[in-house]
Amino acid sequence: MTERGPGAVAIAAEVTRRRRSAVEVTEEALGRVAAADPAIHAFLEVAGEAAREEARAVDARVASGEKLALAGVPVAVKDNMWIAGRTSTCASRILEGYRPPADGTAISRLRREGAVFIGRTNMDEFAMGSSTENSAFGPTRNPWDTTRIPGGSSGGSAAAVSAGMVPAALGSDTGGSIRQPAACCGIVGFKPTYGRVSRYGLVAFASSLDQIGPLAGNVSDAARLYRVLSGEDPCDSTTSSEPVGDPESALERGVKGMRVGFLSEAQVEGLDSDVAGNLEASRRIFEKAGASVADVSVPRAPAAIAIYYVVASAEASSNLARFDGVRYGPRRSDSSLLSLYVESRTAGFGPEVKRRILLGTFALSAGYYDAYYGRAMRARQLLLEDFERAFAGVDVIVCPTIPTPAFRIGEKVDDPLTMYLSDIFTVPASLAGLPAISIPSGLSRGGLPLAVQIMARRFGEDALFAAARAFEREVDFPGLEAVKRKM
Ligand code: GLN
């Protein structure tokens, strides 16, 4: 177990003041990875030499007087994003050896502000999953308990931050893949408003849902990374020109007078008793911090899982059609065009990806389009309207991030429907395009992290960060190092 070092904001300040060099910080991060990762398997590749070179370049920029928001901050990157010169496989055999043509926009923005890329992290294949067990390269383990999953699909990124290997990492969130693993690993995970962060250089899963965002040790670090990542990008026409605001100065605004709504639909019978008790405690924290707390209803929230698995699978089946053995990855047969497609895709994709492609292709097929995809899209619109009505009465909406603490490796792999229910609290915000953050909120009786999720209106990131920071300041969350020390 490595002690978690200083966070991203603290490192950037030290490197900027030249108290430490980016090279030193990078060496330290590489040392932490070497010590901790053999037991965790958060990384698919550690890019030691490239990271050292990047760090030297950052030190030279700092020496010449440049002020960089992420000077020397070591960052781990989920394997579905493009980093120039490295492979990007989405933890899939079908992309083995694939080298992207350039940095994605998220990467180039972090680079511009002095971040150093430590390596590529493990994930569920093509970001489909909630446990990182769907990786073609073996699972990642939860640093809190290595017999358990770290969540998914950004499980490698979450575990790397949680184990203290890096202060921050990038994940992607389609239905919860930043927030849910952050919750399982006791760290902060933030999914921005759809359209805030460019998807250029993010391998598409479901294009109307995918967003890149930060996983970090605290809310301020998440806000710093978000500030750097966000904003319009000519390479992604779905990015918004809406001004980004000032998420970092919103942090200490507090919640006095803020209307915090607790999602009625989450307070269901049968909710895990640790999660339910923790939610009550979270309500008292917001009250103590001065917010006016009430219940708020989003009546169609319980339909979100059903809508999501139709919409996301439909978009995935179309996005993944490009992986055909011709343009990407290993080609398995040349005997005929059909066998080239069939054999390359059969060998290249894992079982969960195949399941989604079949489901999505079915939902989009001529005879069933209206009954499934069309209906899901109409239901999605109604859910959006529910949220609009809810936000007329409150500034943010709170519910748990995960329905249970991290489960055991192997526990749900053979039962996809139970696995899909891990996302029950995260998919509503995804479908509505809302910003949402997961913050550690306590421990279960078994000593595993629990978390609350705060959602805000579209482009309401400032309110979200104010509420998240106020909660973080009040909550009693021991952190992994303190818990391990007591053991
Ligand atoms: N677990 C969800 C799924 O399997 C969400 C994944 C994601 O957000 N990328 O689709």
mmCIF file of N, CA and C in Angstrom, residues 260-269 271 279-280 283 286 293-304 383 386-387 390-391 394 396-401 423-429 434 452-455:
data_model
loop_
_atom_site.group_PDB
_atom_site.id
_atom_site.type_symbol
_atom_site.label_atom_id
_atom_site.label_comp_id
_atom_site.label_asym_id
_atom_site.label_seq_id
_atom_site.Cartn_x
_atom_site.Cartn_y
_atom_site.Cartn_z
ATOM 1 N N VAL A 260 -31.150 21.737 -2.045
ATOM 2 C CA VAL A 260 -30.615 20.408 -2.349
ATOM 3 C C VAL A 260 -31.758 19.398 -2.305
ATOM 4 N N GLY A 261 -32.035 18.756 -3.427
ATOM 5 C CA GLY A 261 -33.141 17.799 -3.499
ATOM 6 C C GLY A 261 -32.625 16.370 -3.402
ATOM 7 N N PHE A 262 -33.189 15.586 -2.512
ATOM 8 C CA PHE A 262 -32.842 14.156 -2.452
ATOM 9 C C PHE A 262 -33.825 13.384 -3.312
ATOM 10 N N LEU A 263 -33.284 12.583 -4.206
ATOM 11 C CA LEU A 263 -34.104 11.889 -5.209
ATOM 12 C C LEU A 263 -35.031 10.862 -4.540
ATOM 13 N N SER A 264 -36.337 11.102 -4.647
ATOM 14 C CA SER A 264 -37.310 10.204 -3.988
ATOM 15 C C SER A 264 -37.191 8.788 -4.533
ATOM 16 N N GLU A 265 -36.994 8.666 -5.843
ATOM 17 C CA GLU A 265 -36.981 7.343 -6.475
ATOM 18 C C GLU A 265 -35.793 6.483 -6.026
ATOM 19 N N ALA A 266 -34.791 7.123 -5.390
ATOM 20 C CA ALA A 266 -33.641 6.332 -4.920
ATOM 21 C C ALA A 266 -33.902 5.753 -3.544
ATOM 22 N N GLN A 267 -34.876 6.325 -2.847
ATOM 23 C CA GLN A 267 -35.114 5.875 -1.479
ATOM 24 C C GLN A 267 -36.132 4.734 -1.481
ATOM 25 N N VAL A 268 -35.781 3.706 -2.238
ATOM 26 C CA VAL A 268 -36.722 2.612 -2.457
ATOM 27 C C VAL A 268 -36.575 1.533 -1.391
ATOM 28 N N GLU A 269 -37.626 0.783 -1.223
ATOM 29 C CA GLU A 269 -37.569 -0.355 -0.323
ATOM 30 C C GLU A 269 -36.569 -1.364 -0.899
ATOM 31 N N LEU A 271 -33.404 -1.094 -0.661
ATOM 32 C CA LEU A 271 -32.088 -0.478 -0.845
ATOM 33 C C LEU A 271 -31.149 -1.036 0.245
ATOM 34 N N LEU A 279 -27.102 7.462 3.184
ATOM 35 C CA LEU A 279 -27.839 8.525 2.489
ATOM 36 C C LEU A 279 -28.491 9.474 3.508
ATOM 37 N N GLU A 280 -29.024 8.902 4.582
ATOM 38 C CA GLU A 280 -29.610 9.721 5.650
ATOM 39 C C GLU A 280 -28.548 10.622 6.269
ATOM 40 N N ARG A 283 -27.794 13.508 4.080
ATOM 41 C CA ARG A 283 -28.827 14.538 4.164
ATOM 42 C C ARG A 283 -28.521 15.491 5.337
ATOM 43 N N PHE A 286 -25.689 17.955 4.493
ATOM 44 C CA PHE A 286 -26.104 19.125 3.703
ATOM 45 C C PHE A 286 -26.878 20.116 4.569
ATOM 46 N N VAL A 293 -32.858 21.420 2.459
ATOM 47 C CA VAL A 293 -32.932 20.065 1.913
ATOM 48 C C VAL A 293 -34.390 19.627 1.802
ATOM 49 N N ALA A 294 -34.729 19.036 0.662
ATOM 50 C CA ALA A 294 -36.099 18.532 0.463
ATOM 51 C C ALA A 294 -36.033 17.275 -0.388
ATOM 52 N N ASP A 295 -37.156 16.579 -0.513
ATOM 53 C CA ASP A 295 -37.211 15.455 -1.450
ATOM 54 C C ASP A 295 -37.623 15.981 -2.809
ATOM 55 N N VAL A 296 -37.152 15.326 -3.852
ATOM 56 C CA VAL A 296 -37.552 15.739 -5.196
ATOM 57 C C VAL A 296 -37.782 14.481 -6.026
ATOM 58 N N SER A 297 -38.807 14.540 -6.872
ATOM 59 C CA SER A 297 -39.144 13.350 -7.640
ATOM 60 C C SER A 297 -38.769 13.500 -9.117
ATOM 61 N N VAL A 298 -38.185 12.453 -9.668
ATOM 62 C CA VAL A 298 -37.964 12.341 -11.116
ATOM 63 C C VAL A 298 -38.667 11.037 -11.492
ATOM 64 N N PRO A 299 -39.965 11.116 -11.770
ATOM 65 C CA PRO A 299 -40.785 9.897 -11.808
ATOM 66 C C PRO A 299 -40.288 8.815 -12.775
ATOM 67 N N ARG A 300 -39.678 9.236 -13.905
ATOM 68 C CA ARG A 300 -39.234 8.193 -14.852
ATOM 69 C C ARG A 300 -37.828 7.685 -14.570
ATOM 70 N N ALA A 301 -37.170 8.125 -13.509
ATOM 71 C CA ALA A 301 -35.810 7.640 -13.223
ATOM 72 C C ALA A 301 -35.737 6.104 -13.188
ATOM 73 N N PRO A 302 -36.740 5.428 -12.626
ATOM 74 C CA PRO A 302 -36.642 3.957 -12.585
ATOM 75 C C PRO A 302 -36.639 3.302 -13.975
ATOM 76 N N ALA A 303 -37.060 4.035 -15.018
ATOM 77 C CA ALA A 303 -37.040 3.462 -16.368
ATOM 78 C C ALA A 303 -35.685 3.644 -17.043
ATOM 79 N N ALA A 304 -34.769 4.362 -16.376
ATOM 80 C CA ALA A 304 -33.529 4.768 -17.051
ATOM 81 C C ALA A 304 -32.682 3.578 -17.508
ATOM 82 N N LEU A 383 -37.898 11.546 -19.790
ATOM 83 C CA LEU A 383 -37.019 11.594 -18.622
ATOM 84 C C LEU A 383 -36.369 12.981 -18.512
ATOM 85 N N ASP A 386 -38.787 15.343 -17.124
ATOM 86 C CA ASP A 386 -38.890 15.123 -15.670
ATOM 87 C C ASP A 386 -37.801 15.891 -14.928
ATOM 88 N N PHE A 387 -36.582 15.779 -15.445
ATOM 89 C CA PHE A 387 -35.465 16.466 -14.786
ATOM 90 C C PHE A 387 -35.677 17.980 -14.836
ATOM 91 N N ALA A 390 -38.001 18.914 -12.197
ATOM 92 C CA ALA A 390 -37.373 18.772 -10.877
ATOM 93 C C ALA A 390 -36.445 19.954 -10.596
ATOM 94 N N PHE A 391 -35.678 20.359 -11.605
ATOM 95 C CA PHE A 391 -34.714 21.443 -11.395
ATOM 96 C C PHE A 391 -35.389 22.814 -11.295
ATOM 97 N N VAL A 394 -35.228 22.796 -7.339
ATOM 98 C CA VAL A 394 -33.980 22.580 -6.592
ATOM 99 C C VAL A 394 -32.776 22.960 -7.450
ATOM 100 N N VAL A 396 -29.568 21.335 -6.990
ATOM 101 C CA VAL A 396 -28.861 20.076 -7.280
ATOM 102 C C VAL A 396 -29.713 18.917 -6.775
ATOM 103 N N ILE A 397 -29.470 17.735 -7.348
ATOM 104 C CA ILE A 397 -30.192 16.531 -6.912
ATOM 105 C C ILE A 397 -29.170 15.508 -6.422
ATOM 106 N N VAL A 398 -29.481 14.903 -5.280
ATOM 107 C CA VAL A 398 -28.539 13.967 -4.660
ATOM 108 C C VAL A 398 -29.158 12.577 -4.568
ATOM 109 N N CYS A 399 -28.344 11.559 -4.830
ATOM 110 C CA CYS A 399 -28.749 10.165 -4.606
ATOM 111 C C CYS A 399 -27.466 9.351 -4.422
ATOM 112 N N PRO A 400 -27.562 8.080 -4.025
ATOM 113 C CA PRO A 400 -26.322 7.303 -3.934
ATOM 114 C C PRO A 400 -25.707 7.148 -5.331
ATOM 115 N N THR A 401 -24.400 6.861 -5.393
ATOM 116 C CA THR A 401 -23.787 6.562 -6.698
ATOM 117 C C THR A 401 -23.945 5.082 -7.017
ATOM 118 N N ASP A 423 -25.601 0.223 -12.446
ATOM 119 C CA ASP A 423 -25.646 1.583 -12.995
ATOM 120 C C ASP A 423 -26.967 2.279 -12.725
ATOM 121 N N ILE A 424 -27.788 1.686 -11.868
ATOM 122 C CA ILE A 424 -29.148 2.171 -11.687
ATOM 123 C C ILE A 424 -29.197 3.663 -11.317
ATOM 124 N N PHE A 425 -28.226 4.135 -10.522
ATOM 125 C CA PHE A 425 -28.254 5.538 -10.095
ATOM 126 C C PHE A 425 -27.463 6.471 -11.010
ATOM 127 N N THR A 426 -26.643 5.913 -11.871
ATOM 128 C CA THR A 426 -25.804 6.790 -12.703
ATOM 129 C C THR A 426 -26.387 7.052 -14.091
ATOM 130 N N VAL A 427 -27.147 6.110 -14.653
ATOM 131 C CA VAL A 427 -27.613 6.314 -16.030
ATOM 132 C C VAL A 427 -28.626 7.454 -16.200
ATOM 133 N N PRO A 428 -29.449 7.796 -15.189
ATOM 134 C CA PRO A 428 -30.389 8.902 -15.451
ATOM 135 C C PRO A 428 -29.671 10.184 -15.900
ATOM 136 N N ALA A 429 -28.580 10.575 -15.195
ATOM 137 C CA ALA A 429 -27.858 11.794 -15.579
ATOM 138 C C ALA A 429 -27.227 11.657 -16.965
ATOM 139 N N LEU A 434 -26.709 15.474 -18.067
ATOM 140 C CA LEU A 434 -26.421 16.353 -16.922
ATOM 141 C C LEU A 434 -25.014 16.130 -16.369
ATOM 142 N N VAL A 452 -21.951 9.367 -2.476
ATOM 143 C CA VAL A 452 -23.137 10.050 -2.978
ATOM 144 C C VAL A 452 -22.817 10.686 -4.318
ATOM 145 N N GLN A 453 -23.892 10.839 -5.100
ATOM 146 C CA GLN A 453 -23.787 11.492 -6.395
ATOM 147 C C GLN A 453 -24.567 12.803 -6.338
ATOM 148 N N ILE A 454 -23.966 13.854 -6.867
ATOM 149 C CA ILE A 454 -24.660 15.140 -6.972
ATOM 150 C C ILE A 454 -24.826 15.464 -8.452
ATOM 151 N N MET A 455 -26.074 15.718 -8.856
ATOM 152 C CA MET A 455 -26.346 16.074 -10.256
ATOM 153 C C MET A 455 -26.800 17.528 -10.310
#
